[in-house]
């Protein structure tokens, strides 16, 4: 009965609609085949493409829950890819697992440092999140270019390739990583009190302070988590293309991530958040991208088509809009009194 | 001068209901041309609601508004303005970067063929200011003038809209003494031009200086309309906070068991904060209820916030159990067993988007840190226990707190702190704006807590309440702690009101 009131009803409905649409335009859309013990198919493709967005979206959700925003995630992706590729390229044996793991660890450590920087600016200095993270959004790409020397760094490393293009138990490793991070984030927020305190701080900072919550550390923490998530996404991206491209990596992903968070039912004003909603939002966005291709919408119209779907979805989700549409169906007699 | 045929605006039987609260019930307000009319009442009495009704911000649920004898109903603020009702708010809302003339005539610039006639505009602005006896450079940006002058410019703007009624909402709160006098001159001048002025202020001396008449509200109902000359400050205070003097019953006093005067739990020595409260000295013992009495703006809340570390003290010392304590954050005070429930329960108390369960465990969880969560089972137990004990309705721990009534939100807030088992509980206006039943329950709860050994600092605008509950009463006036009284049989509301009204030569 109240199924349509569930906060994920609308994104889920649009998701199903897109899948159905795909059946008419692309043959074998739902077919999943096995090659060399790996699963292949359109659905698997969507999941693989959504993996980086899910990772970035998870971090973004926690930041937005505190009432903040992180614009630097795309640049952090570029930095993490650049550093790991550089280090792997310098290894004597790029196929050595230990060396690759070391490179990944250093890259993620740098991302953690970048998150500390963002969190410091926001929670200690008190700069508005949008401005504070804009600094790293611009500077981060510069840093990535500095690391790669302005070149596109190609790497050939079998172990590194596993992250973005490998398979484990027939499933893409990138998807497994994204799902694992989402689950860890879910456990972290729901099994500890982190989720409750973040919602409280985002929902009412003044009340939270008087309840004894020390928001500074929490706010700092979410920017660190967001940067590490973006760092992992950057590794997946660069591993998949076997190179570090400082300009293309994570370009404009911050906007898609914010969109995924909003589609998932987390308000940009902070407060209540939904990680599962963000994951659904990320999958929905990638499904939309795939649908645009399979339906055969001309390339020049794809952005417009995407915009239309997003607008419809957001309106459907808005309680105020739904109420207005419903009210129009049941006419109300205007009872305006005349001012004398 | 003030015969009833001078009445510009009559509001009768005004009723305004918000979900869960009756904000105004049967309130009358009659404004006469050429009079300054003070609107008096404590926080939550309904002053601002009444003003919002008057200026068309709120629609009414009952009653009549008549302008010059004709019934009207304002569709919005613009309609009220066009009908000649102008408002100048506490914060000056003008554009500081525009010139004085532009500010005065914004939206009504004299035009010819779509172009602004700057000369005519400056002339008109100068005329209007001259009417207020002001001579300013109207081409200078507004920001070059003091706040007081900016306020006058706002008034000039309001007057230009052919104002029949001018509402001044707390206009003096950011002005110094000489600026206040200047404002009063302007008010008298406008009054002589036949404008009906509504003056809202919590400074009693100012009201007595400038107002001809006053309407007093309490808890959303009308206490009455009085001529200033016929209502001494003492009786005004009585009207604002409690019953008529004649009918003030000898209140039944709860605090029977005397408090063990061992070492005080908390001592403040010359504790103070610039702009908040002047240095005060105060001690609270275990099991003792200390009441804070005083009018709105007298420093009640400011004092309470210092003791909890919600604001930082910049003078004096604080001791807990005889040991020095410095509270830089609320958390520091919490760790010493102090709890504080704010008077602004919606903005500084409950978190509306969280459930009842999450709200009641919030303080406990905050003190444990995020890594040591209160288990779901424990949270359920606590929520159930306090929903039952405080009779929170609806009795549903999953309900979002924003959907609860004011009284139930207050109980959720109290429950949040009781769960932390504080030794000193500072409660600021716990009974404001909630219905009578819930009020009595909360009062009983506070008395029981003190019997159980908890120290309570009880802040309330309602004198009856303070008298009924407190062992000791601290009286504040104009941001100073002026008197401390043991609550013996000899102490009654009259005695306290004398101090509040400043009539006592102590």
PDB file of C-alpha atoms in Angstrom, chain A residues 34-225:
ATOM      1  CA  UNK A  34      30.075 -16.581 -19.842  1.00  0.00           C
ATOM      2  CA  UNK A  35      33.405 -16.263 -21.619  1.00  0.00           C
ATOM      3  CA  UNK A  36      36.526 -17.741 -20.078  1.00  0.00           C
ATOM      4  CA  UNK A  37      34.710 -17.978 -16.770  1.00  0.00           C
ATOM      5  CA  UNK A  38      33.853 -14.227 -16.855  1.00  0.00           C
ATOM      6  CA  UNK A  39      30.405 -12.785 -17.054  1.00  0.00           C
ATOM      7  CA  UNK A  40      29.641 -10.517 -19.984  1.00  0.00           C
ATOM      8  CA  UNK A  41      26.558  -8.527 -20.948  1.00  0.00           C
ATOM      9  CA  UNK A  42      24.987  -5.092 -20.949  1.00  0.00           C
ATOM     10  CA  UNK A  43      24.025  -5.287 -17.291  1.00  0.00           C
ATOM     11  CA  UNK A  44      27.570  -6.186 -16.296  1.00  0.00           C
ATOM     12  CA  UNK A  45      28.797  -3.257 -18.392  1.00  0.00           C
ATOM     13  CA  UNK A  46      26.498  -0.886 -16.567  1.00  0.00           C
ATOM     14  CA  UNK A  47      27.746  -2.167 -13.218  1.00  0.00           C
ATOM     15  CA  UNK A  48      31.375  -1.789 -14.278  1.00  0.00           C
ATOM     16  CA  UNK A  49      30.833   1.736 -15.516  1.00  0.00           C
ATOM     17  CA  UNK A  50      28.952   2.637 -12.341  1.00  0.00           C
ATOM     18  CA  UNK A  51      31.688   1.396  -9.997  1.00  0.00           C
ATOM     19  CA  UNK A  52      33.748   4.632  -9.788  1.00  0.00           C
ATOM     20  CA  UNK A  53      30.586   6.706  -9.488  1.00  0.00           C
ATOM     21  CA  UNK A  54      29.311   4.521  -6.646  1.00  0.00           C
ATOM     22  CA  UNK A  55      32.609   4.988  -4.802  1.00  0.00           C
ATOM     23  CA  UNK A  56      32.668   8.746  -5.241  1.00  0.00           C
ATOM     24  CA  UNK A  57      28.947   8.929  -4.454  1.00  0.00           C
ATOM     25  CA  UNK A  58      29.317   7.087  -1.156  1.00  0.00           C
ATOM     26  CA  UNK A  59      31.894   9.595   0.066  1.00  0.00           C
ATOM     27  CA  UNK A  60      29.840  12.474  -1.272  1.00  0.00           C
ATOM     28  CA  UNK A  61      26.751  11.240   0.591  1.00  0.00           C
ATOM     29  CA  UNK A  62      28.494  11.482   3.947  1.00  0.00           C
ATOM     30  CA  UNK A  63      29.836  14.948   3.147  1.00  0.00           C
ATOM     31  CA  UNK A  64      26.415  16.154   2.034  1.00  0.00           C
ATOM     32  CA  UNK A  65      24.834  14.667   5.175  1.00  0.00           C
ATOM     33  CA  UNK A  66      26.818  17.193   7.218  1.00  0.00           C
ATOM     34  CA  UNK A  67      25.483  19.971   5.023  1.00  0.00           C
ATOM     35  CA  UNK A  68      28.738  20.245   3.070  1.00  0.00           C
ATOM     36  CA  UNK A  69      29.832  19.405  -0.455  1.00  0.00           C
ATOM     37  CA  UNK A  70      33.075  18.129  -2.000  1.00  0.00           C
ATOM     38  CA  UNK A  71      33.903  19.419  -5.458  1.00  0.00           C
ATOM     39  CA  UNK A  72      37.451  18.057  -5.423  1.00  0.00           C
ATOM     40  CA  UNK A  73      36.630  14.358  -5.857  1.00  0.00           C
ATOM     41  CA  UNK A  74      37.356  14.310  -9.599  1.00  0.00           C
ATOM     42  CA  UNK A  75      40.764  15.898  -9.094  1.00  0.00           C
ATOM     43  CA  UNK A  76      41.549  13.482  -6.277  1.00  0.00           C
ATOM     44  CA  UNK A  77      40.775  10.652  -8.693  1.00  0.00           C
ATOM     45  CA  UNK A  78      43.278  12.103 -11.133  1.00  0.00           C
ATOM     46  CA  UNK A  79      45.932  12.441  -8.428  1.00  0.00           C
ATOM     47  CA  UNK A  80      45.545   8.878  -7.199  1.00  0.00           C
ATOM     48  CA  UNK A  81      45.740   7.440 -10.736  1.00  0.00           C
ATOM     49  CA  UNK A  82      48.715   9.600 -11.600  1.00  0.00           C
ATOM     50  CA  UNK A  83      50.728   8.701  -8.516  1.00  0.00           C
ATOM     51  CA  UNK A  84      50.052   4.984  -8.684  1.00  0.00           C
ATOM     52  CA  UNK A  85      50.953   4.834 -12.387  1.00  0.00           C
ATOM     53  CA  UNK A  86      54.123   6.819 -11.797  1.00  0.00           C
ATOM     54  CA  UNK A  87      55.241   4.574  -8.952  1.00  0.00           C
ATOM     55  CA  UNK A  88      54.393   1.397 -10.847  1.00  0.00           C
ATOM     56  CA  UNK A  89      56.270   2.675 -13.881  1.00  0.00           C
ATOM     57  CA  UNK A  90      59.331   3.189 -11.703  1.00  0.00           C
ATOM     58  CA  UNK A  91      59.179  -0.338 -10.312  1.00  0.00           C
ATOM     59  CA  UNK A  92      61.868  -2.723 -11.466  1.00  0.00           C
ATOM     60  CA  UNK A  93      59.228  -5.356 -11.939  1.00  0.00           C
ATOM     61  CA  UNK A  94      55.815  -3.834 -12.762  1.00  0.00           C
ATOM     62  CA  UNK A  95      54.251  -7.266 -12.490  1.00  0.00           C
ATOM     63  CA  UNK A  96      55.341  -7.796  -8.893  1.00  0.00           C
ATOM     64  CA  UNK A  97      52.290  -7.848  -6.635  1.00  0.00           C
ATOM     65  CA  UNK A  98      54.076  -6.401  -3.601  1.00  0.00           C
ATOM     66  CA  UNK A  99      55.366  -3.431  -5.555  1.00  0.00           C
ATOM     67  CA  UNK A 100      51.941  -2.669  -7.014  1.00  0.00           C
ATOM     68  CA  UNK A 101      50.283  -2.908  -3.605  1.00  0.00           C
ATOM     69  CA  UNK A 102      52.912  -0.531  -2.239  1.00  0.00           C
ATOM     70  CA  UNK A 103      52.219   1.951  -5.033  1.00  0.00           C
ATOM     71  CA  UNK A 104      48.478   1.737  -4.387  1.00  0.00           C
ATOM     72  CA  UNK A 105      48.997   2.282  -0.674  1.00  0.00           C
ATOM     73  CA  UNK A 106      51.129   5.366  -1.255  1.00  0.00           C
ATOM     74  CA  UNK A 107      48.589   6.773  -3.710  1.00  0.00           C
ATOM     75  CA  UNK A 108      45.719   6.254  -1.281  1.00  0.00           C
ATOM     76  CA  UNK A 109      47.784   7.754   1.520  1.00  0.00           C
ATOM     77  CA  UNK A 110      48.230  10.894  -0.542  1.00  0.00           C
ATOM     78  CA  UNK A 111      44.470  10.993  -1.143  1.00  0.00           C
ATOM     79  CA  UNK A 112      43.924  10.646   2.586  1.00  0.00           C
ATOM     80  CA  UNK A 113      46.232  13.631   3.022  1.00  0.00           C
ATOM     81  CA  UNK A 114      44.169  15.595   0.508  1.00  0.00           C
ATOM     82  CA  UNK A 115      41.032  14.708   2.480  1.00  0.00           C
ATOM     83  CA  UNK A 116      42.711  15.941   5.650  1.00  0.00           C
ATOM     84  CA  UNK A 117      43.452  19.200   3.833  1.00  0.00           C
ATOM     85  CA  UNK A 118      39.817  19.616   2.738  1.00  0.00           C
ATOM     86  CA  UNK A 119      38.526  18.735   6.188  1.00  0.00           C
ATOM     87  CA  UNK A 120      40.978  21.147   7.801  1.00  0.00           C
ATOM     88  CA  UNK A 121      39.811  24.028   5.631  1.00  0.00           C
ATOM     89  CA  UNK A 122      36.155  23.312   6.329  1.00  0.00           C
ATOM     90  CA  UNK A 123      36.081  22.273   9.970  1.00  0.00           C
ATOM     91  CA  UNK A 124      39.008  24.145  11.511  1.00  0.00           C
ATOM     92  CA  UNK A 125      39.395  27.256   9.373  1.00  0.00           C
ATOM     93  CA  UNK A 126      35.667  27.425   8.717  1.00  0.00           C
ATOM     94  CA  UNK A 127      35.714  28.083   4.967  1.00  0.00           C
ATOM     95  CA  UNK A 128      32.468  27.296   3.179  1.00  0.00           C
ATOM     96  CA  UNK A 129      32.732  23.731   1.850  1.00  0.00           C
ATOM     97  CA  UNK A 130      32.016  24.711  -1.754  1.00  0.00           C
ATOM     98  CA  UNK A 131      34.878  27.211  -1.736  1.00  0.00           C
ATOM     99  CA  UNK A 132      37.247  25.094   0.337  1.00  0.00           C
ATOM    100  CA  UNK A 133      36.968  22.093  -1.967  1.00  0.00           C
ATOM    101  CA  UNK A 134      37.022  24.258  -5.085  1.00  0.00           C
ATOM    102  CA  UNK A 135      40.642  25.013  -4.164  1.00  0.00           C
ATOM    103  CA  UNK A 136      41.615  21.360  -4.448  1.00  0.00           C
ATOM    104  CA  UNK A 137      39.343  20.844  -7.439  1.00  0.00           C
ATOM    105  CA  UNK A 138      41.565  23.253  -9.367  1.00  0.00           C
ATOM    106  CA  UNK A 139      44.869  22.580  -7.652  1.00  0.00           C
ATOM    107  CA  UNK A 140      44.407  18.784  -7.687  1.00  0.00           C
ATOM    108  CA  UNK A 141      44.504  18.531 -11.459  1.00  0.00           C
ATOM    109  CA  UNK A 142      47.623  20.656 -11.423  1.00  0.00           C
ATOM    110  CA  UNK A 143      49.164  18.315  -8.892  1.00  0.00           C
ATOM    111  CA  UNK A 144      48.250  15.316 -11.043  1.00  0.00           C
ATOM    112  CA  UNK A 145      49.830  16.914 -14.088  1.00  0.00           C
ATOM    113  CA  UNK A 146      52.922  17.673 -12.079  1.00  0.00           C
ATOM    114  CA  UNK A 147      53.156  14.023 -11.079  1.00  0.00           C
ATOM    115  CA  UNK A 148      52.788  12.780 -14.648  1.00  0.00           C
ATOM    116  CA  UNK A 149      54.985  15.526 -16.056  1.00  0.00           C
ATOM    117  CA  UNK A 150      52.130  16.717 -18.212  1.00  0.00           C
ATOM    118  CA  UNK A 151      52.112  13.433 -20.131  1.00  0.00           C
ATOM    119  CA  UNK A 152      49.696  10.558 -20.267  1.00  0.00           C
ATOM    120  CA  UNK A 153      51.503   7.801 -18.370  1.00  0.00           C
ATOM    121  CA  UNK A 154      50.903   4.333 -19.740  1.00  0.00           C
ATOM    122  CA  UNK A 155      51.452   1.358 -17.501  1.00  0.00           C
ATOM    123  CA  UNK A 156      51.575  -2.313 -18.310  1.00  0.00           C
ATOM    124  CA  UNK A 157      51.225  -4.144 -15.061  1.00  0.00           C
ATOM    125  CA  UNK A 158      49.161  -7.298 -14.800  1.00  0.00           C
ATOM    126  CA  UNK A 159      48.408  -6.987 -11.068  1.00  0.00           C
ATOM    127  CA  UNK A 160      47.410  -3.327 -11.434  1.00  0.00           C
ATOM    128  CA  UNK A 161      45.170  -4.180 -14.353  1.00  0.00           C
ATOM    129  CA  UNK A 162      43.144  -6.486 -12.089  1.00  0.00           C
ATOM    130  CA  UNK A 163      41.610  -3.580 -10.157  1.00  0.00           C
ATOM    131  CA  UNK A 164      39.826  -1.995 -13.074  1.00  0.00           C
ATOM    132  CA  UNK A 165      39.557  -4.771 -15.635  1.00  0.00           C
ATOM    133  CA  UNK A 166      40.010  -8.028 -13.723  1.00  0.00           C
ATOM    134  CA  UNK A 167      37.543 -10.645 -12.620  1.00  0.00           C
ATOM    135  CA  UNK A 168      37.114 -12.518  -9.385  1.00  0.00           C
ATOM    136  CA  UNK A 169      34.673 -15.420  -9.096  1.00  0.00           C
ATOM    137  CA  UNK A 170      33.365 -14.445 -12.549  1.00  0.00           C
ATOM    138  CA  UNK A 171      32.544 -10.923 -11.376  1.00  0.00           C
ATOM    139  CA  UNK A 172      34.357  -7.690 -12.275  1.00  0.00           C
ATOM    140  CA  UNK A 173      36.785  -6.728  -9.515  1.00  0.00           C
ATOM    141  CA  UNK A 174      35.904  -3.034  -9.839  1.00  0.00           C
ATOM    142  CA  UNK A 175      32.262  -3.788  -9.082  1.00  0.00           C
ATOM    143  CA  UNK A 176      33.239  -5.953  -6.114  1.00  0.00           C
ATOM    144  CA  UNK A 177      35.421  -3.157  -4.743  1.00  0.00           C
ATOM    145  CA  UNK A 178      32.627  -0.582  -5.109  1.00  0.00           C
ATOM    146  CA  UNK A 179      30.075  -2.856  -3.477  1.00  0.00           C
ATOM    147  CA  UNK A 180      32.492  -3.716  -0.663  1.00  0.00           C
ATOM    148  CA  UNK A 181      33.212  -0.040   0.040  1.00  0.00           C
ATOM    149  CA  UNK A 182      29.495   0.761  -0.002  1.00  0.00           C
ATOM    150  CA  UNK A 183      28.845  -2.061   2.459  1.00  0.00           C
ATOM    151  CA  UNK A 184      31.702  -0.989   4.724  1.00  0.00           C
ATOM    152  CA  UNK A 185      30.402   2.592   4.662  1.00  0.00           C
ATOM    153  CA  UNK A 186      26.927   1.303   5.469  1.00  0.00           C
ATOM    154  CA  UNK A 187      28.219  -0.720   8.407  1.00  0.00           C
ATOM    155  CA  UNK A 188      30.392   2.146   9.577  1.00  0.00           C
ATOM    156  CA  UNK A 189      27.482   4.538   9.694  1.00  0.00           C
ATOM    157  CA  UNK A 190      24.781   2.195  10.966  1.00  0.00           C
ATOM    158  CA  UNK A 191      26.686  -0.065  13.320  1.00  0.00           C
ATOM    159  CA  UNK A 192      28.513   2.789  14.972  1.00  0.00           C
ATOM    160  CA  UNK A 193      26.869   6.036  15.955  1.00  0.00           C
ATOM    161  CA  UNK A 194      28.535   7.882  13.059  1.00  0.00           C
ATOM    162  CA  UNK A 195      25.347   7.947  10.991  1.00  0.00           C
ATOM    163  CA  UNK A 196      23.236   9.287  13.835  1.00  0.00           C
ATOM    164  CA  UNK A 197      25.718  11.996  14.739  1.00  0.00           C
ATOM    165  CA  UNK A 198      26.238  13.059  11.111  1.00  0.00           C
ATOM    166  CA  UNK A 199      22.494  13.364  10.610  1.00  0.00           C
ATOM    167  CA  UNK A 200      22.208  15.364  13.767  1.00  0.00           C
ATOM    168  CA  UNK A 201      25.021  17.758  12.835  1.00  0.00           C
ATOM    169  CA  UNK A 202      23.663  18.182   9.308  1.00  0.00           C
ATOM    170  CA  UNK A 203      20.071  18.490  10.457  1.00  0.00           C
ATOM    171  CA  UNK A 204      20.610  21.043  13.205  1.00  0.00           C
ATOM    172  CA  UNK A 205      24.125  22.256  13.996  1.00  0.00           C
ATOM    173  CA  UNK A 206      23.009  24.445  16.892  1.00  0.00           C
ATOM    174  CA  UNK A 207      21.017  21.710  18.597  1.00  0.00           C
ATOM    175  CA  UNK A 208      23.853  19.246  18.061  1.00  0.00           C
ATOM    176  CA  UNK A 209      26.360  21.534  19.708  1.00  0.00           C
ATOM    177  CA  UNK A 210      24.155  21.943  22.760  1.00  0.00           C
ATOM    178  CA  UNK A 211      23.664  18.174  22.879  1.00  0.00           C
ATOM    179  CA  UNK A 212      27.422  17.912  23.330  1.00  0.00           C
ATOM    180  CA  UNK A 213      28.294  16.679  19.845  1.00  0.00           C
ATOM    181  CA  UNK A 214      31.690  17.921  18.756  1.00  0.00           C
ATOM    182  CA  UNK A 215      31.090  18.452  15.080  1.00  0.00           C
ATOM    183  CA  UNK A 216      34.641  19.369  14.118  1.00  0.00           C
ATOM    184  CA  UNK A 217      36.078  15.884  14.196  1.00  0.00           C
ATOM    185  CA  UNK A 218      33.061  14.390  12.462  1.00  0.00           C
ATOM    186  CA  UNK A 219      33.139  16.936   9.667  1.00  0.00           C
ATOM    187  CA  UNK A 220      36.845  16.427   9.239  1.00  0.00           C
ATOM    188  CA  UNK A 221      36.370  12.675   9.060  1.00  0.00           C
ATOM    189  CA  UNK A 222      33.800  12.749   6.252  1.00  0.00           C
ATOM    190  CA  UNK A 223      36.085  14.756   3.971  1.00  0.00           C
ATOM    191  CA  UNK A 224      38.835  12.219   4.587  1.00  0.00           C
ATOM    192  CA  UNK A 225      36.458   9.358   3.778  1.00  0.00           C
TER     193      UNK A 225
END
